[in-house]
Tab-separated table of C-alpha atoms and ligand atoms in Angstrom:
chain	number	residue	atom	x	y	z
A	1	MET	CA	107.235	84.069	122.484
A	2	ARG	CA	108.305	86.354	119.732
A	3	GLY	CA	106.748	89.679	119.357
A	4	THR	CA	107.082	93.450	119.623
A	5	LEU	CA	105.462	95.984	121.810
A	6	ILE	CA	105.291	99.501	120.558
A	7	ILE	CA	104.199	102.261	122.902
A	8	CYS	CA	102.934	105.296	121.214
A	9	PRO	CA	102.121	108.661	123.151
A	10	ASP	CA	98.373	108.529	122.271
A	11	ALA	CA	95.543	106.721	120.541
A	12	GLU	CA	95.866	108.901	117.464
A	13	SER	CA	99.585	107.768	116.963
A	14	VAL	CA	98.593	104.244	117.770
A	15	SER	CA	96.087	104.493	114.780
A	16	ARG	CA	98.740	106.035	112.445
A	17	GLU	CA	101.437	103.466	113.374
A	18	ALA	CA	98.807	100.718	112.682
A	19	ALA	CA	97.936	102.425	109.249
A	20	GLU	CA	101.610	102.538	108.287
A	21	ARG	CA	102.002	98.947	109.152
A	22	PHE	CA	98.852	97.950	107.227
A	23	VAL	CA	100.272	99.685	104.164
A	24	SER	CA	103.728	98.046	104.532
A	25	ALA	CA	102.211	94.491	105.031
A	26	ALA	CA	99.949	94.988	101.969
A	27	ALA	CA	102.972	96.302	99.951
A	28	GLU	CA	105.046	93.306	101.012
A	29	LYS	CA	102.579	90.818	99.857
A	30	LEU	CA	101.370	92.697	96.865
A	31	SER	CA	104.826	93.157	95.393
A	32	ASP	CA	104.026	89.870	93.750
A	33	GLN	CA	101.712	91.053	90.995
A	34	ARG	CA	99.610	87.885	91.110
A	35	ALA	CA	99.053	87.993	94.952
A	36	THR	CA	96.060	89.177	96.900
A	37	PHE	CA	96.114	90.428	100.505
A	38	ALA	CA	93.745	88.835	102.903
A	39	VAL	CA	93.006	90.733	106.132
A	40	ALA	CA	90.742	89.829	109.065
A	41	LEU	CA	89.275	93.006	110.590
A	42	SER	CA	88.655	93.268	114.308
A	43	GLY	CA	85.505	94.811	115.723
A	44	GLY	CA	85.196	96.859	118.908
A	45	SER	CA	85.695	100.708	118.875
A	46	THR	CA	89.549	100.957	118.922
A	47	PRO	CA	90.143	100.260	115.272
A	48	ARG	CA	87.593	102.660	113.969
A	49	ARG	CA	90.237	105.561	113.775
A	50	LEU	CA	92.664	103.262	111.874
A	51	TYR	CA	89.903	102.439	109.345
A	52	GLU	CA	89.136	106.226	108.990
A	53	LEU	CA	92.838	106.924	108.419
A	54	LEU	CA	93.230	104.207	105.721
A	55	ALA	CA	90.321	105.676	103.921
A	56	GLY	CA	91.978	109.135	103.614
A	57	SER	CA	95.176	110.680	102.498
A	58	PRO	CA	98.042	109.535	102.300
A	59	TYR	CA	97.075	105.994	103.012
A	60	ARG	CA	94.214	105.509	100.643
A	61	SER	CA	96.424	105.955	97.476
A	62	LYS	CA	99.055	103.577	98.828
A	63	ILE	CA	96.872	100.517	98.814
A	64	PRO	CA	95.783	98.524	95.695
A	65	TRP	CA	92.271	98.005	97.085
A	66	ALA	CA	91.003	95.873	94.241
A	67	ARG	CA	93.563	93.234	95.484
A	68	VAL	CA	92.567	93.205	99.169
A	69	HIS	CA	90.173	90.625	100.525
A	70	PHE	CA	88.288	91.702	103.714
A	71	PHE	CA	87.311	89.092	106.328
A	72	TRP	CA	86.185	89.460	109.971
A	73	GLY	CA	87.749	87.931	112.973
A	74	ASP	CA	84.386	87.882	114.724
A	75	GLU	CA	80.927	89.238	114.604
A	76	ARG	CA	77.765	89.660	116.606
A	77	LEU	CA	74.773	88.188	115.039
A	78	VAL	CA	72.866	91.389	114.558
A	79	PRO	CA	71.714	92.943	111.260
A	80	LEU	CA	74.425	94.271	109.114
A	81	ASP	CA	73.315	97.861	109.735
A	82	HIS	CA	72.923	97.404	113.567
A	83	ALA	CA	74.929	99.633	115.905
A	84	ASP	CA	76.830	96.487	117.256
A	85	SER	CA	77.726	95.065	113.866
A	86	ASN	CA	81.438	94.907	113.182
A	87	PHE	CA	80.726	94.831	109.495
A	88	ARG	CA	78.756	98.095	109.717
A	89	MET	CA	81.624	99.890	111.659
A	90	ALA	CA	84.317	98.797	109.026
A	91	HIS	CA	81.900	99.680	106.228
A	92	GLU	CA	81.145	103.210	107.490
A	93	ALA	CA	84.645	104.079	108.471
A	94	LEU	CA	86.492	102.454	105.555
A	95	LEU	CA	84.879	100.259	103.089
A	96	ARG	CA	82.495	102.571	101.506
A	97	HIS	CA	85.136	105.175	101.019
A	98	VAL	CA	87.722	102.963	99.095
A	99	PRO	CA	87.555	101.062	95.677
A	100	VAL	CA	87.121	97.623	97.136
A	101	GLN	CA	85.672	95.073	94.939
A	102	PRO	CA	82.276	93.967	96.489
A	103	VAL	CA	83.237	90.367	95.749
A	104	ASN	CA	86.280	90.809	97.895
A	105	LEU	CA	84.200	91.508	101.043
A	106	HIS	CA	83.498	88.444	103.122
A	107	PRO	CA	81.328	89.425	105.948
A	108	ILE	CA	80.307	86.816	108.579
A	109	PRO	CA	76.548	85.925	107.877
A	110	THR	CA	74.387	87.218	110.639
A	111	ASN	CA	70.934	85.885	109.254
A	112	LEU	CA	71.510	82.274	110.443
A	113	PRO	CA	71.624	80.589	113.863
A	114	ALA	CA	75.083	80.919	115.380
A	115	ASP	CA	76.270	77.237	114.642
A	116	GLN	CA	75.115	77.538	110.968
A	117	ALA	CA	76.639	80.935	110.637
A	118	ALA	CA	79.948	79.502	111.761
A	119	GLN	CA	79.783	76.576	109.353
A	120	ALA	CA	78.798	78.910	106.488
A	121	TYR	CA	81.910	81.132	107.278
A	122	GLU	CA	84.112	78.011	107.391
A	123	ARG	CA	82.969	77.277	103.922
A	124	THR	CA	83.702	81.011	102.945
A	125	LEU	CA	87.243	80.618	104.355
A	126	ARG	CA	87.842	77.196	102.550
A	127	ALA	CA	86.619	78.708	99.273
A	128	HIS	CA	89.182	81.372	99.522
A	129	PHE	CA	92.086	79.826	101.129
A	130	GLY	CA	91.782	76.222	99.915
A	131	ARG	CA	90.178	73.070	101.060
A	132	TRP	CA	92.938	71.655	103.260
A	133	GLY	CA	95.156	73.000	105.834
A	134	LEU	CA	94.752	76.311	107.720
A	135	PRO	CA	93.784	79.580	106.159
A	136	LYS	CA	96.753	81.894	105.990
A	137	PHE	CA	95.641	85.581	106.663
A	138	ASP	CA	98.268	88.056	105.693
A	139	LEU	CA	97.105	90.460	108.524
A	140	VAL	CA	94.893	89.897	111.504
A	141	LEU	CA	93.775	92.943	113.532
A	142	LEU	CA	92.673	92.152	117.122
A	143	GLY	CA	91.703	94.130	120.317
A	144	VAL	CA	91.699	93.218	123.843
A	145	GLY	CA	88.747	93.151	126.325
A	146	ALA	CA	88.938	94.035	129.949
A	147	ASP	CA	88.495	90.344	130.869
A	148	GLY	CA	91.370	89.220	128.379
A	149	HIS	CA	89.079	88.262	125.614
A	150	THR	CA	90.084	88.772	122.034
A	151	ALA	CA	87.939	88.530	118.926
A	152	SER	CA	84.899	86.578	120.481
A	153	LEU	CA	87.166	84.140	122.304
A	154	PHE	CA	86.094	84.729	126.012
A	155	PRO	CA	87.696	83.242	129.101
A	156	GLY	CA	86.221	79.745	129.664
A	157	SER	CA	84.900	79.670	126.072
A	158	ALA	CA	84.720	76.192	124.389
A	159	ALA	CA	85.986	77.688	121.272
A	160	LEU	CA	89.421	78.201	122.923
A	161	ALA	CA	90.021	74.418	122.561
A	162	GLU	CA	88.961	74.138	119.127
A	163	LYS	CA	91.655	72.477	116.955
A	164	ASP	CA	89.661	71.317	113.937
A	165	HIS	CA	87.190	74.059	113.196
A	166	LEU	CA	88.173	77.297	111.667
A	167	VAL	CA	85.085	79.171	113.032
A	168	MET	CA	82.906	78.709	116.161
A	169	PRO	CA	79.722	80.060	117.505
A	170	HIS	CA	79.671	81.699	120.952
A	171	SER	CA	76.582	82.274	123.029
A	172	ARG	CA	76.863	85.175	125.620
A	173	GLY	CA	73.752	84.620	127.675
A	174	VAL	CA	70.391	86.301	127.952
A	175	ASN	CA	70.036	89.711	126.100
A	176	GLN	CA	73.430	89.478	124.413
A	177	PRO	CA	73.596	88.537	120.647
A	178	ALA	CA	75.261	85.411	119.835
A	179	ARG	CA	78.673	85.678	118.219
A	180	VAL	CA	80.908	83.912	115.720
A	181	THR	CA	84.615	83.870	115.929
A	182	LEU	CA	87.599	82.530	114.037
A	183	THR	CA	89.618	80.144	116.191
A	184	LEU	CA	93.131	80.208	117.525
A	185	PRO	CA	94.648	77.883	114.895
A	186	VAL	CA	93.437	80.387	112.297
A	187	PHE	CA	94.717	83.390	114.120
A	188	ASN	CA	98.067	81.848	115.020
A	189	ASN	CA	98.717	80.808	111.363
A	190	ALA	CA	98.609	84.507	110.204
A	191	SER	CA	101.645	86.287	108.760
A	192	HIS	CA	101.047	89.496	110.903
A	193	ILE	CA	98.886	89.864	113.952
A	194	HIS	CA	98.553	93.411	115.116
A	195	PHE	CA	96.789	94.105	118.468
A	196	LEU	CA	95.640	97.764	119.153
A	197	VAL	CA	95.172	98.523	122.695
A	198	THR	CA	94.479	102.047	123.909
A	199	GLY	CA	93.246	103.921	127.059
A	200	LYS	CA	93.681	103.592	130.736
A	201	PRO	CA	90.809	101.167	131.213
A	202	LYS	CA	92.762	98.748	129.227
A	203	ALA	CA	95.890	98.991	131.294
A	204	SER	CA	95.326	95.775	133.504
A	205	ALA	CA	94.137	93.831	130.317
A	206	LEU	CA	97.383	94.813	128.398
A	207	ARG	CA	99.505	93.940	131.446
A	208	ALA	CA	97.788	90.418	131.545
A	209	ALA	CA	98.181	90.171	127.703
A	210	LEU	CA	101.904	90.470	127.930
A	211	GLU	CA	102.351	87.903	130.689
A	212	ARG	CA	102.493	84.350	130.429
A	213	GLY	CA	99.079	82.591	131.033
A	214	THR	CA	95.854	80.930	129.643
A	215	LEU	CA	93.754	83.977	128.901
A	216	PRO	CA	92.544	84.126	125.356
A	217	VAL	CA	94.619	87.007	124.435
A	218	GLN	CA	97.722	85.197	125.911
A	219	ARG	CA	97.035	82.198	123.687
A	220	VAL	CA	97.462	84.268	120.479
A	221	GLN	CA	100.974	83.132	119.600
A	222	PRO	CA	101.711	83.006	115.900
A	223	LYS	CA	103.589	79.960	114.817
A	224	LYS	CA	105.839	81.850	112.450
A	225	GLY	CA	104.264	85.232	111.921
A	226	GLU	CA	104.767	88.654	113.393
A	227	LEU	CA	102.963	89.522	116.699
A	228	LEU	CA	102.756	93.205	117.407
A	229	PHE	CA	101.165	95.093	120.291
A	230	LEU	CA	100.469	98.700	119.385
A	231	VAL	CA	99.603	100.441	122.503
A	232	ASP	CA	99.445	104.015	123.856
A	233	ALA	CA	101.011	105.288	127.026
A	234	ALA	CA	97.834	105.216	128.915
A	235	ALA	CA	97.279	101.493	128.270
A	236	ALA	CA	101.005	100.930	128.993
A	237	GLY	CA	100.555	102.482	132.357
A	238	LYS	CA	100.716	99.360	134.462
A	239	LEU	CA	103.524	97.586	132.835
A	240	ASP	CA	106.268	98.598	135.394
A	241	GLY	CA	107.695	95.473	137.055
A	242	VAL	CA	105.969	93.103	134.534
A	243	ARG	CA	108.071	90.442	133.177
A	244	ILE	CA	107.236	91.049	129.706
A	245	GLU	CA	107.010	87.864	127.496
A	246	VAL	CA	106.812	90.090	124.489
A	247	PRO	CA	110.181	92.005	124.312
A	248	VAL	CA	109.934	95.673	123.749
A	249	THR	CA	111.864	96.328	120.591
A	250	SER	CA	110.918	99.728	119.533
A	251	GLU	CA	109.124	102.730	120.672
A	252	ALA	CA	107.365	105.355	118.289
A	253	GLU	CA	108.279	108.927	118.988
A	254	PRO	CA	105.635	111.582	119.463
B	301	LIG	C1	84.465	93.097	119.274
B	301	LIG	C2	85.709	92.367	119.281
B	301	LIG	C3	86.404	92.390	120.698
B	301	LIG	C4	87.068	93.804	120.790
B	301	LIG	C5	87.584	94.022	122.256
B	301	LIG	C6	88.073	95.429	122.314
B	301	LIG	O1	83.681	92.828	118.337
B	301	LIG	O2	84.044	93.770	120.205
B	301	LIG	O3	85.515	91.136	119.050
B	301	LIG	O4	87.291	91.353	120.935
B	301	LIG	O5	88.087	93.880	119.955
B	301	LIG	O6	86.435	93.803	123.073
B	301	LIG	O7	87.043	96.212	122.095
B	301	LIG	P1	87.132	97.785	122.071
B	301	LIG	O8	88.118	98.179	120.926
B	301	LIG	O9	85.928	98.379	121.858
B	301	LIG	O10	87.654	98.153	123.417
């Protein structure tokens, strides 16, 4: 496995490091004047601060927003203004504050049954990335759940084995909204995959993420792209003695 683990002192510096790397990945792709930059946003609470930073100085002015296309790695099937909506979180923290083109926003539809929403989003990906082959995201942002899930790929989920579909539904049982998630072949075809992991409660999950295994997060292994774990010291608190499959190649200073 190739990749980089960057341990930052705290969650704020993880978010700043992620913002810098978002800007660099966009600049790298958009140096070609005809290019656009396609990013798959993650949900959860961890990336909120990154989104807020991108919406403000100095990052906001460094990104040609009109050439950025926003997709989502996963979504809960709740109304777009619901507290659990990943679209809502990104919209509130980032998208409403920057000059994105509305036509470049590609939210997962949430007004359909999960299987139909997944099919519809697959058509959205095909329309943007082309009919054949795998979509190639320029950047995928991901988080890690305590059980080793990432996006809405949960341990034991049928979607983990998916090789053909780009998008799959996921049902989480009674009283839990159904979800829709991109699949591993799509994530693993990205140019950059950046995991953001912060806080002591994530220490065991991060430890697992960096070891060999079959948890969803362990199966995110880009074929050619960059795999980066941006973590804070609290999340890195249980890494002693771990045979890290992702080599630590850099450490951000406070
Ligand atoms: C979600 C994501 C999920 C998330 C992790 C981490 O929508 O919740 O799909 O995979 O990234 O559960 O969530 P936190 O950032 O809230 O810890």
